[in-house]
Coordinates of C-alpha atoms and ligand atoms in Angstrom, one line a residue:
M22 CA -28.7 -22.7 -14.3
P23 CA -25.1 -22.1 -14.9
A24 CA -25.2 -18.5 -16.0
S25 CA -26.6 -15.5 -14.1
V26 CA -26.8 -11.9 -15.1
L27 CA -26.3 -8.8 -12.9
V28 CA -27.8 -5.6 -14.2
G29 CA -28.2 -2.0 -13.1
T30 CA -31.9 -1.1 -12.8
Q31 CA -31.6 2.7 -12.6
W32 CA -29.2 5.2 -14.1
G33 CA -26.0 3.5 -13.0
D34 CA -23.8 3.6 -9.9
E35 CA -26.2 1.4 -8.0
G36 CA -23.4 -0.6 -6.4
K37 CA -23.0 -3.2 -9.1
G38 CA -19.3 -3.5 -8.3
K39 CA -19.9 -4.2 -4.7
V40 CA -22.6 -6.8 -5.4
T41 CA -20.6 -8.4 -8.2
D42 CA -17.6 -8.8 -5.9
L43 CA -19.9 -10.1 -3.1
I44 CA -21.3 -12.9 -5.1
S45 CA -18.3 -13.6 -7.4
G46 CA -16.9 -16.2 -5.0
G47 CA -19.8 -18.4 -6.1
F48 CA -18.8 -18.2 -9.8
D49 CA -16.0 -19.6 -11.8
V50 CA -16.1 -16.9 -14.4
V51 CA -17.2 -13.2 -14.2
C52 CA -17.7 -11.6 -17.6
R53 CA -18.4 -8.0 -18.5
Y54 CA -20.7 -7.9 -21.5
A55 CA -21.2 -4.2 -22.4
G56 CA -19.7 -0.7 -22.1
G57 CA -16.1 0.3 -21.7
A58 CA -14.1 2.6 -19.4
N59 CA -17.2 4.8 -18.9
A60 CA -18.0 2.3 -16.0
G61 CA -16.7 3.0 -12.6
H62 CA -17.3 0.0 -10.2
T63 CA -16.1 0.3 -6.7
V64 CA -15.0 -2.8 -4.8
I65 CA -13.9 -2.8 -1.2
A66 CA -12.6 -6.0 0.2
N67 CA -9.6 -7.3 2.2
D68 CA -8.5 -3.6 2.9
H69 CA -8.4 -2.8 -0.8
E70 CA -10.5 -0.2 -2.4
L71 CA -10.6 -0.6 -6.2
A72 CA -12.2 1.6 -8.8
L73 CA -12.6 -0.8 -11.8
H74 CA -13.4 0.6 -15.2
Q75 CA -12.9 -2.3 -17.6
V76 CA -11.7 -5.3 -15.6
P77 CA -14.7 -7.3 -14.2
S78 CA -15.4 -7.0 -10.5
G79 CA -14.7 -10.7 -10.0
V80 CA -11.0 -10.0 -10.2
M81 CA -10.5 -10.1 -6.5
Y82 CA -11.1 -13.9 -6.3
E83 CA -8.2 -16.2 -7.2
G84 CA -9.6 -19.0 -9.2
T85 CA -12.3 -16.9 -10.9
Y86 CA -11.7 -16.0 -14.5
P87 CA -12.4 -12.3 -15.3
V88 CA -13.5 -11.9 -18.9
I89 CA -14.1 -8.8 -21.1
G90 CA -16.8 -9.9 -23.5
N91 CA -17.3 -9.1 -27.2
G92 CA -20.0 -6.6 -26.4
C93 CA -17.5 -4.4 -24.5
I94 CA -15.2 -1.8 -26.0
V95 CA -11.6 -1.8 -24.9
D96 CA -9.4 1.3 -24.4
P97 CA -6.0 -0.5 -24.5
E98 CA -4.1 2.3 -22.7
L99 CA -6.6 2.5 -19.8
L100 CA -6.9 -1.3 -19.6
L101 CA -3.2 -1.8 -19.3
S102 CA -2.9 0.9 -16.7
E103 CA -5.8 -0.7 -14.8
I104 CA -3.9 -4.1 -15.0
D105 CA -0.8 -2.4 -13.7
T106 CA -2.6 -0.6 -10.8
L107 CA -4.2 -3.9 -9.8
S108 CA -0.9 -5.8 -9.8
E109 CA 0.7 -3.0 -7.7
Q110 CA -2.0 -3.7 -5.2
G111 CA -1.2 -7.4 -5.3
I112 CA -4.2 -8.4 -7.5
S113 CA -3.1 -10.5 -10.4
C114 CA -4.8 -10.2 -13.8
D115 CA -3.0 -13.2 -15.2
A116 CA -6.3 -15.0 -15.6
L117 CA -7.9 -12.1 -17.5
K118 CA -9.4 -12.9 -20.9
V119 CA -10.2 -10.2 -23.5
S120 CA -12.5 -11.0 -26.4
G121 CA -10.9 -10.7 -29.8
N122 CA -14.2 -9.4 -31.1
A123 CA -14.5 -6.4 -28.7
H124 CA -14.0 -3.1 -30.4
I125 CA -11.0 -0.8 -29.7
V126 CA -11.3 2.8 -28.5
M127 CA -9.1 5.0 -30.7
P128 CA -7.7 8.4 -29.8
Y129 CA -10.0 10.0 -32.4
H130 CA -13.1 8.4 -30.7
K131 CA -12.3 10.4 -27.6
D132 CA -11.7 13.6 -29.6
L133 CA -15.1 13.1 -31.4
D134 CA -16.9 12.4 -28.1
G135 CA -15.6 15.7 -26.6
A136 CA -16.2 17.7 -29.8
H137 CA -19.7 16.4 -30.3
E138 CA -20.7 17.2 -26.7
K139 CA -19.3 20.8 -27.2
R140 CA -21.4 21.1 -30.4
L141 CA -24.5 20.0 -28.5
G142 CA -24.1 23.0 -26.2
K143 CA -26.8 23.1 -23.5
N144 CA -28.3 19.9 -24.9
L145 CA -25.2 18.0 -24.2
I146 CA -25.5 14.4 -22.9
G147 CA -22.9 14.8 -20.2
T148 CA -20.9 11.7 -21.4
T149 CA -17.8 10.4 -19.6
K150 CA -15.7 11.5 -22.6
R151 CA -14.2 8.0 -22.9
G152 CA -15.0 7.8 -26.6
V153 CA -17.9 5.4 -26.0
G154 CA -20.5 6.8 -28.5
P155 CA -18.1 7.2 -31.4
T156 CA -16.5 3.7 -30.8
Y157 CA -19.9 2.0 -30.9
M158 CA -20.9 4.2 -33.9
D159 CA -17.9 2.8 -35.8
K160 CA -18.8 -0.7 -34.7
M161 CA -22.3 -0.3 -36.2
N162 CA -20.9 1.5 -39.2
R163 CA -18.5 -1.4 -39.8
T164 CA -15.5 1.0 -39.7
G165 CA -14.3 -0.1 -36.3
L166 CA -11.1 -1.9 -35.3
R167 CA -11.4 -5.0 -33.1
V168 CA -9.0 -6.3 -30.5
Q169 CA -8.1 -9.3 -32.8
D170 CA -6.9 -6.8 -35.4
M171 CA -4.1 -6.0 -33.0
L172 CA -2.7 -9.5 -33.4
D173 CA -1.5 -8.7 -37.0
E174 CA 0.4 -5.5 -37.6
K175 CA -0.3 -5.5 -41.3
I176 CA -4.0 -6.0 -40.9
F177 CA -4.1 -3.4 -38.1
R178 CA -2.4 -0.8 -40.3
E179 CA -4.6 -1.5 -43.3
K180 CA -7.8 -1.3 -41.3
L181 CA -6.6 1.8 -39.6
E182 CA -5.8 3.5 -43.0
A183 CA -9.4 2.7 -44.1
A184 CA -10.9 4.0 -40.8
L185 CA -8.9 7.2 -41.1
A186 CA -9.9 7.7 -44.7
Y187 CA -13.4 7.9 -43.3
T188 CA -12.8 9.6 -40.0
N189 CA -10.2 12.3 -40.8
P190 CA -12.5 14.3 -43.0
I191 CA -15.1 14.3 -40.1
L192 CA -12.5 15.4 -37.6
E193 CA -11.3 18.2 -40.0
K194 CA -14.3 19.4 -41.8
V195 CA -17.1 18.8 -39.2
Y196 CA -15.3 19.5 -36.0
E197 CA -12.2 21.5 -37.1
L198 CA -10.0 19.1 -35.2
P199 CA -6.5 17.8 -36.0
T200 CA -6.4 14.6 -38.1
Y201 CA -4.4 11.4 -37.4
S202 CA -1.9 9.4 -39.5
A203 CA -1.9 5.6 -39.3
A204 CA 1.8 5.7 -38.5
Q205 CA 1.2 8.0 -35.5
I206 CA -1.5 5.7 -34.0
C207 CA 0.5 2.6 -34.7
E208 CA 3.4 4.0 -32.8
T209 CA 1.4 4.1 -29.6
Y210 CA -1.0 1.2 -30.3
L211 CA 1.3 -1.5 -31.5
P212 CA 3.2 -1.7 -28.2
Y213 CA -0.2 -2.0 -26.4
A214 CA -1.0 -4.8 -28.8
E215 CA 2.1 -6.6 -27.7
R216 CA 1.2 -6.4 -24.1
L217 CA -2.5 -7.3 -24.7
C218 CA -1.8 -10.4 -26.8
P219 CA -1.6 -13.0 -24.0
Y220 CA -5.1 -12.0 -22.8
I221 CA -6.9 -12.2 -26.2
V222 CA -9.3 -15.2 -26.7
E223 CA -12.3 -16.3 -28.6
S224 CA -14.5 -15.5 -25.5
S225 CA -17.7 -17.0 -26.6
L226 CA -15.9 -20.3 -27.2
F227 CA -14.1 -20.0 -23.8
L228 CA -17.4 -19.2 -22.0
N229 CA -19.3 -22.1 -23.6
E230 CA -16.5 -24.5 -22.9
Q231 CA -16.6 -23.4 -19.2
L232 CA -20.4 -24.1 -19.2
E233 CA -19.9 -27.5 -20.8
A234 CA -17.4 -28.3 -18.0
G235 CA -20.1 -27.5 -15.5
K236 CA -18.8 -24.1 -14.4
N237 CA -20.9 -21.1 -13.3
I238 CA -20.7 -17.8 -15.1
L239 CA -21.7 -14.4 -13.9
L240 CA -22.4 -11.8 -16.6
E241 CA -21.7 -8.4 -15.0
G242 CA -23.5 -5.4 -16.4
A243 CA -22.2 -1.9 -16.6
Q244 CA -24.3 1.3 -16.8
A245 CA -28.0 0.4 -16.3
T246 CA -31.4 -0.1 -17.7
M247 CA -32.3 3.6 -18.0
L248 CA -29.0 4.2 -19.8
D249 CA -29.6 1.4 -22.3
I250 CA -29.6 2.5 -25.9
D251 CA -33.0 0.8 -26.6
H252 CA -34.8 0.8 -23.2
G253 CA -33.3 3.9 -21.6
T254 CA -34.1 7.6 -21.7
Y255 CA -32.8 8.1 -25.2
P256 CA -30.9 10.2 -26.3
F257 CA -29.6 10.6 -22.7
V258 CA -28.2 7.1 -22.6
T259 CA -25.0 5.3 -23.3
S260 CA -24.4 3.6 -26.6
S261 CA -24.7 -0.1 -25.7
N262 CA -27.3 -2.6 -24.5
C263 CA -26.7 -2.6 -20.8
T264 CA -29.9 -4.6 -20.1
A265 CA -30.0 -8.4 -19.8
G266 CA -30.5 -8.9 -23.5
G267 CA -27.1 -7.4 -24.0
A268 CA -25.6 -10.1 -21.8
V269 CA -26.5 -12.7 -24.4
T270 CA -25.2 -10.8 -27.5
G271 CA -22.3 -9.3 -25.5
S272 CA -21.0 -12.7 -24.3
G273 CA -21.9 -15.2 -26.9
I274 CA -23.8 -17.4 -24.4
G275 CA -27.3 -18.5 -25.4
P276 CA -30.3 -17.2 -23.5
T277 CA -31.3 -20.8 -22.5
Q278 CA -28.1 -20.9 -20.3
I279 CA -29.3 -18.0 -18.2
G280 CA -31.2 -18.8 -15.0
R281 CA -31.1 -15.8 -12.6
V282 CA -31.2 -12.1 -13.5
L283 CA -30.2 -10.0 -10.5
G284 CA -31.2 -6.3 -10.7
V285 CA -29.2 -3.9 -8.5
A286 CA -31.1 -0.9 -7.2
K287 CA -30.0 1.8 -4.9
S288 CA -32.4 2.5 -2.0
Y289 CA -32.7 6.1 -3.3
L290 CA -31.8 7.3 -6.8
T291 CA -28.9 9.1 -8.5
R292 CA -28.0 10.1 -12.0
V293 CA -24.8 11.6 -13.6
G294 CA -25.1 13.5 -16.8
S295 CA -28.1 15.1 -18.4
G296 CA -31.6 13.8 -19.0
P297 CA -35.0 13.4 -17.2
F298 CA -35.1 12.4 -13.6
P299 CA -38.7 12.8 -12.2
T300 CA -37.8 12.2 -8.5
E301 CA -34.7 14.5 -8.5
L302 CA -34.3 16.6 -5.3
F303 CA -33.1 20.2 -5.5
D304 CA -33.3 20.9 -1.7
E305 CA -31.3 20.2 1.4
V306 CA -32.7 16.6 1.6
G307 CA -31.1 15.9 -1.8
D308 CA -27.8 17.4 -0.5
L309 CA -28.0 15.4 2.7
I310 CA -28.5 12.1 0.8
G311 CA -25.6 13.0 -1.6
R312 CA -23.3 13.9 1.3
T313 CA -24.2 10.8 3.4
G314 CA -24.0 8.5 0.4
H315 CA -20.7 10.1 -0.9
E316 CA -22.4 10.5 -4.3
V317 CA -19.5 11.5 -6.5
G318 CA -18.8 9.8 -9.8
V319 CA -16.0 7.2 -9.8
T320 CA -15.1 7.8 -13.5
T321 CA -15.5 11.6 -13.8
G322 CA -15.5 12.9 -10.2
R323 CA -18.8 14.7 -11.0
A324 CA -21.4 15.2 -8.2
R325 CA -24.3 12.8 -8.8
R326 CA -27.8 14.2 -9.0
C327 CA -29.8 12.7 -6.1
G328 CA -33.5 11.9 -5.6
W329 CA -36.1 9.6 -4.1
Y330 CA -36.4 5.9 -5.1
D331 CA -38.5 5.6 -8.1
G332 CA -40.6 2.4 -8.0
V333 CA -41.9 2.9 -11.5
I334 CA -38.5 2.6 -13.1
V335 CA -37.4 -0.4 -11.1
N336 CA -40.7 -2.1 -12.0
Y337 CA -39.9 -1.2 -15.6
A338 CA -36.4 -2.7 -15.2
A339 CA -38.0 -5.9 -13.8
R340 CA -40.0 -6.1 -17.0
V341 CA -37.3 -5.4 -19.6
N342 CA -34.6 -7.5 -17.9
G343 CA -36.9 -10.3 -16.7
L344 CA -35.5 -9.9 -13.2
T345 CA -35.7 -12.9 -10.8
D346 CA -34.0 -11.2 -7.9
L347 CA -33.3 -7.7 -6.6
A348 CA -30.4 -6.3 -4.6
I349 CA -31.2 -3.1 -2.7
T350 CA -28.0 -1.2 -1.9
K351 CA -27.0 1.6 0.4
L352 CA -29.9 1.2 2.8
D353 CA -27.6 2.5 5.6
V354 CA -27.6 5.9 3.9
L355 CA -31.3 6.4 4.5
G356 CA -30.7 6.2 8.2
C357 CA -30.1 10.0 8.1
L358 CA -33.8 10.8 7.3
D359 CA -36.9 10.9 9.5
K360 CA -39.3 10.5 6.5
I361 CA -38.6 8.7 3.2
K362 CA -40.6 9.2 0.0
V363 CA -41.0 6.6 -2.7
C364 CA -42.4 7.3 -6.1
V365 CA -45.2 4.9 -6.9
A366 CA -46.6 6.4 -10.1
Y367 CA -46.4 9.5 -12.3
E368 CA -49.0 12.0 -13.3
A369 CA -48.8 13.8 -16.6
D370 CA -51.5 15.4 -18.7
G371 CA -54.2 14.5 -16.2
R372 CA -53.3 10.8 -16.5
R373 CA -51.7 8.5 -14.0
Y374 CA -48.9 6.2 -15.1
T375 CA -47.7 3.2 -13.3
T376 CA -45.1 2.3 -15.9
V377 CA -42.6 4.5 -17.8
P378 CA -44.6 6.5 -20.3
E379 CA -43.9 5.5 -23.9
H380 CA -43.5 9.0 -25.1
Q381 CA -40.3 10.8 -23.9
S382 CA -42.0 14.2 -23.7
V383 CA -44.6 12.7 -21.3
F384 CA -41.8 11.3 -19.2
Y385 CA -40.1 14.6 -19.2
H386 CA -42.9 16.4 -17.6
S387 CA -44.1 13.6 -15.4
K388 CA -44.7 14.5 -11.8
P389 CA -44.0 11.8 -9.3
V390 CA -46.8 10.5 -7.0
Y391 CA -45.2 9.8 -3.6
E392 CA -45.9 7.6 -0.7
T393 CA -44.2 8.7 2.5
L394 CA -42.7 6.0 4.8
P395 CA -41.2 6.6 8.3
G396 CA -37.4 6.5 8.5
W397 CA -35.5 4.4 11.1
Q398 CA -33.0 7.2 12.0
C399 CA -30.3 4.9 13.3
D400 CA -27.1 3.2 12.1
I401 CA -27.8 -0.1 10.5
S402 CA -24.4 -0.7 9.0
G403 CA -23.6 -3.5 11.5
V404 CA -26.8 -5.5 10.8
R405 CA -26.3 -8.8 8.9
D406 CA -29.7 -10.4 9.4
F407 CA -32.9 -9.1 7.9
Y408 CA -34.9 -9.7 11.0
R409 CA -32.5 -7.5 13.0
L410 CA -33.3 -4.5 10.9
P411 CA -35.5 -1.8 12.5
R412 CA -39.2 -2.4 11.7
E413 CA -39.3 0.7 9.5
A414 CA -36.3 -0.6 7.4
K415 CA -38.0 -4.0 6.9
D416 CA -41.2 -2.3 5.9
Y417 CA -39.3 -0.1 3.4
I418 CA -37.8 -3.2 1.8
D419 CA -41.2 -5.0 1.7
F420 CA -42.7 -1.9 0.0
L421 CA -40.0 -1.8 -2.7
E422 CA -40.4 -5.5 -3.2
Q423 CA -44.1 -5.1 -3.8
L424 CA -43.6 -2.2 -6.2
A425 CA -41.0 -4.1 -8.2
G426 CA -42.8 -7.4 -8.1
V427 CA -39.4 -9.1 -7.5
R428 CA -38.1 -10.6 -4.3
V429 CA -35.3 -8.6 -2.6
S430 CA -32.6 -11.2 -2.2
I431 CA -29.7 -9.0 -1.1
I432 CA -29.5 -5.8 0.9
T433 CA -26.3 -3.9 1.4
V434 CA -25.7 -1.7 4.4
G435 CA -22.2 -0.4 3.8
P436 CA -19.5 -0.4 1.2
D437 CA -17.5 -3.3 2.5
R438 CA -18.1 -6.9 1.3
E439 CA -19.3 -8.0 4.7
Q440 CA -21.8 -5.2 5.1
T441 CA -24.5 -7.2 3.5
I442 CA -27.7 -9.1 4.3
D443 CA -28.1 -12.2 2.1
R444 CA -31.8 -13.1 2.3
Y445 CA -32.3 -15.4 -0.7
W446 CA -29.3 -15.3 -3.0
N447 CA -27.4 -18.2 -1.5
Ligands
GDP27 P1 -21.5 0.8 -9.6 O1 -21.0 1.7 -10.8 O2 -22.9 0.3 -9.8 O3 -20.5 -0.3 -9.3 O4 -21.5 1.7 -8.3 P2 -20.3 2.8 -7.9 O5 -19.1 2.0 -7.4 O6 -20.1 3.8 -9.0 O7 -21.0 3.6 -6.8 C1 -21.5 2.9 -5.6 C2 -20.8 3.6 -4.4 O8 -21.5 3.2 -3.2 C3 -19.4 3.1 -4.2 O9 -18.6 4.2 -3.6 C4 -19.5 2.0 -3.2 O10 -18.3 1.8 -2.4 C5 -20.6 2.5 -2.3 N1 -21.5 1.5 -1.8 C6 -21.9 0.3 -2.3 N2 -22.7 -0.3 -1.5 C7 -22.9 0.5 -0.4 C8 -23.7 0.4 0.8 O11 -24.5 -0.5 1.0 N3 -23.6 1.5 1.6 C9 -22.8 2.5 1.4 N4 -22.8 3.5 2.3 N5 -22.0 2.6 0.3 C10 -22.1 1.6 -0.6
IMO28 P1 -21.5 2.5 -14.0 O1 -21.2 1.1 -14.7 C1 -23.5 6.3 -14.3 C2 -23.8 8.1 -18.3 C3 -23.0 9.4 -18.5 C4 -23.9 10.1 -19.5 C5 -24.4 8.9 -20.4 C6 -23.5 8.7 -21.7 O2 -20.4 2.9 -13.1 O3 -22.9 2.4 -13.5 P2 -21.1 7.7 -22.2 O4 -19.8 8.1 -21.7 O5 -21.5 6.3 -21.8 O6 -21.4 8.0 -23.6 O7 -22.2 8.6 -21.4 O8 -24.3 7.7 -19.6 N1 -23.0 7.0 -17.8 C7 -23.0 6.5 -16.5 N2 -23.6 7.0 -15.5 N3 -22.7 5.2 -14.2 C8 -22.1 4.7 -15.3 O9 -21.5 3.5 -15.3 C9 -22.2 5.4 -16.5 N4 -21.7 5.2 -17.8 C10 -22.2 6.1 -18.5 O10 -22.9 10.1 -17.3 O11 -25.0 10.6 -18.9
MG29 MG1 -20.2 3.5 -11.2

């Protein structure tokens, strides 16, 4: 099949950037299909370490088109600065394509994101403050501006006036924030428009033409299954469909074109922001995992909450995404432990759950049921062949594979591109 999807199976930061970069060489096009600058994807290759927010992680390969699909939202200021940073590092974005149908993040979206979080007080979501929720709200409300609106100054101004007529009273009366004039925003945004112009395309047409020409496309997910607006731990989620279904609507490629769906799962679990996390650790083991795995957010610099691998949620991710393959990342990090726990089920209200409970309040007070496996307590970062892993590490992978019901095709044992075991992907 010409198109494959890569999707996060947990609460984000599974190592999607590394895995995308790793397999991108086998694709002609890599297209991001959801989210915006809330994503932080780390790619380390050829002595470059990149933290990508909006540009797809396939950008490192000459001859691969990076595409920002229609399901994404675009912050023009941040995108242009990302393009500049990449070019300073010798990585060209000349081949980048940006969908004309992607929505634009406006300054007021960021103001509203911050102000809404403040209002929520202790119930805050812990967003990345990149304006994501308000931008998608405007998209659904049909009051948003799209990238293509930047191609025509008159249309941009008119749509902006209409958007401000709706948004300014909210800024002023609901949040007691300063309002904006169209002139003020045009002054900063029109120069961005000029620079973005060469990248703007009808991305669904571009992608389908590529497919017709026999090219392979990778649809790169951001965020993750448990942050998906429909399938995640609502309301502690992001505002887009990060799951594989979003890859179809967010790219304009039909589902019949998609063959493989690769889920990325960290060999333990992390989460940034608020919300339930049944296997979260509050002890020195959690601290040790966080320190060893350098678990600090790429976008916000926040310390990530750490916990044991949760087999229930990855099995759930296999279901809602239709996973065909799994990549298990950061296996090297677990070398610091003598015993490793894995959550195989939850208990709540005297019942045992082997899938994510339907009711959020049950999920909230679910207690994990663990199985304990022996650790391997050595450095595996140099291993490139599954059969050379210590027996305990192979058993661990086999166990995760059984719980997910999906074969583990890729294992990563370090942040570099080469620190990888390819079992069944290629
Ligand atoms: P993403 O958002 O899913 O792309 O993941 P992030 O880039 O936010 O976080 C993953 C972090 O783990 C990054 O710092 C990567 O460089 C790092 N990383 C990825 N794979 C491995 C691995 O196998 N081992 C180790 N130790 N680090 C890894
Ligand atoms: P990558 O692609 C981890 C989380 C935020 C917050 C919630 C909503 O790097 O895996 P938002 O700003 O989207 O409205 O925040 O979602 N979140 C992420 N957590 N990795 C991400 O992206 C995330 N993007 C958003 O922390 O809890
Ligand atoms: Mg990340």
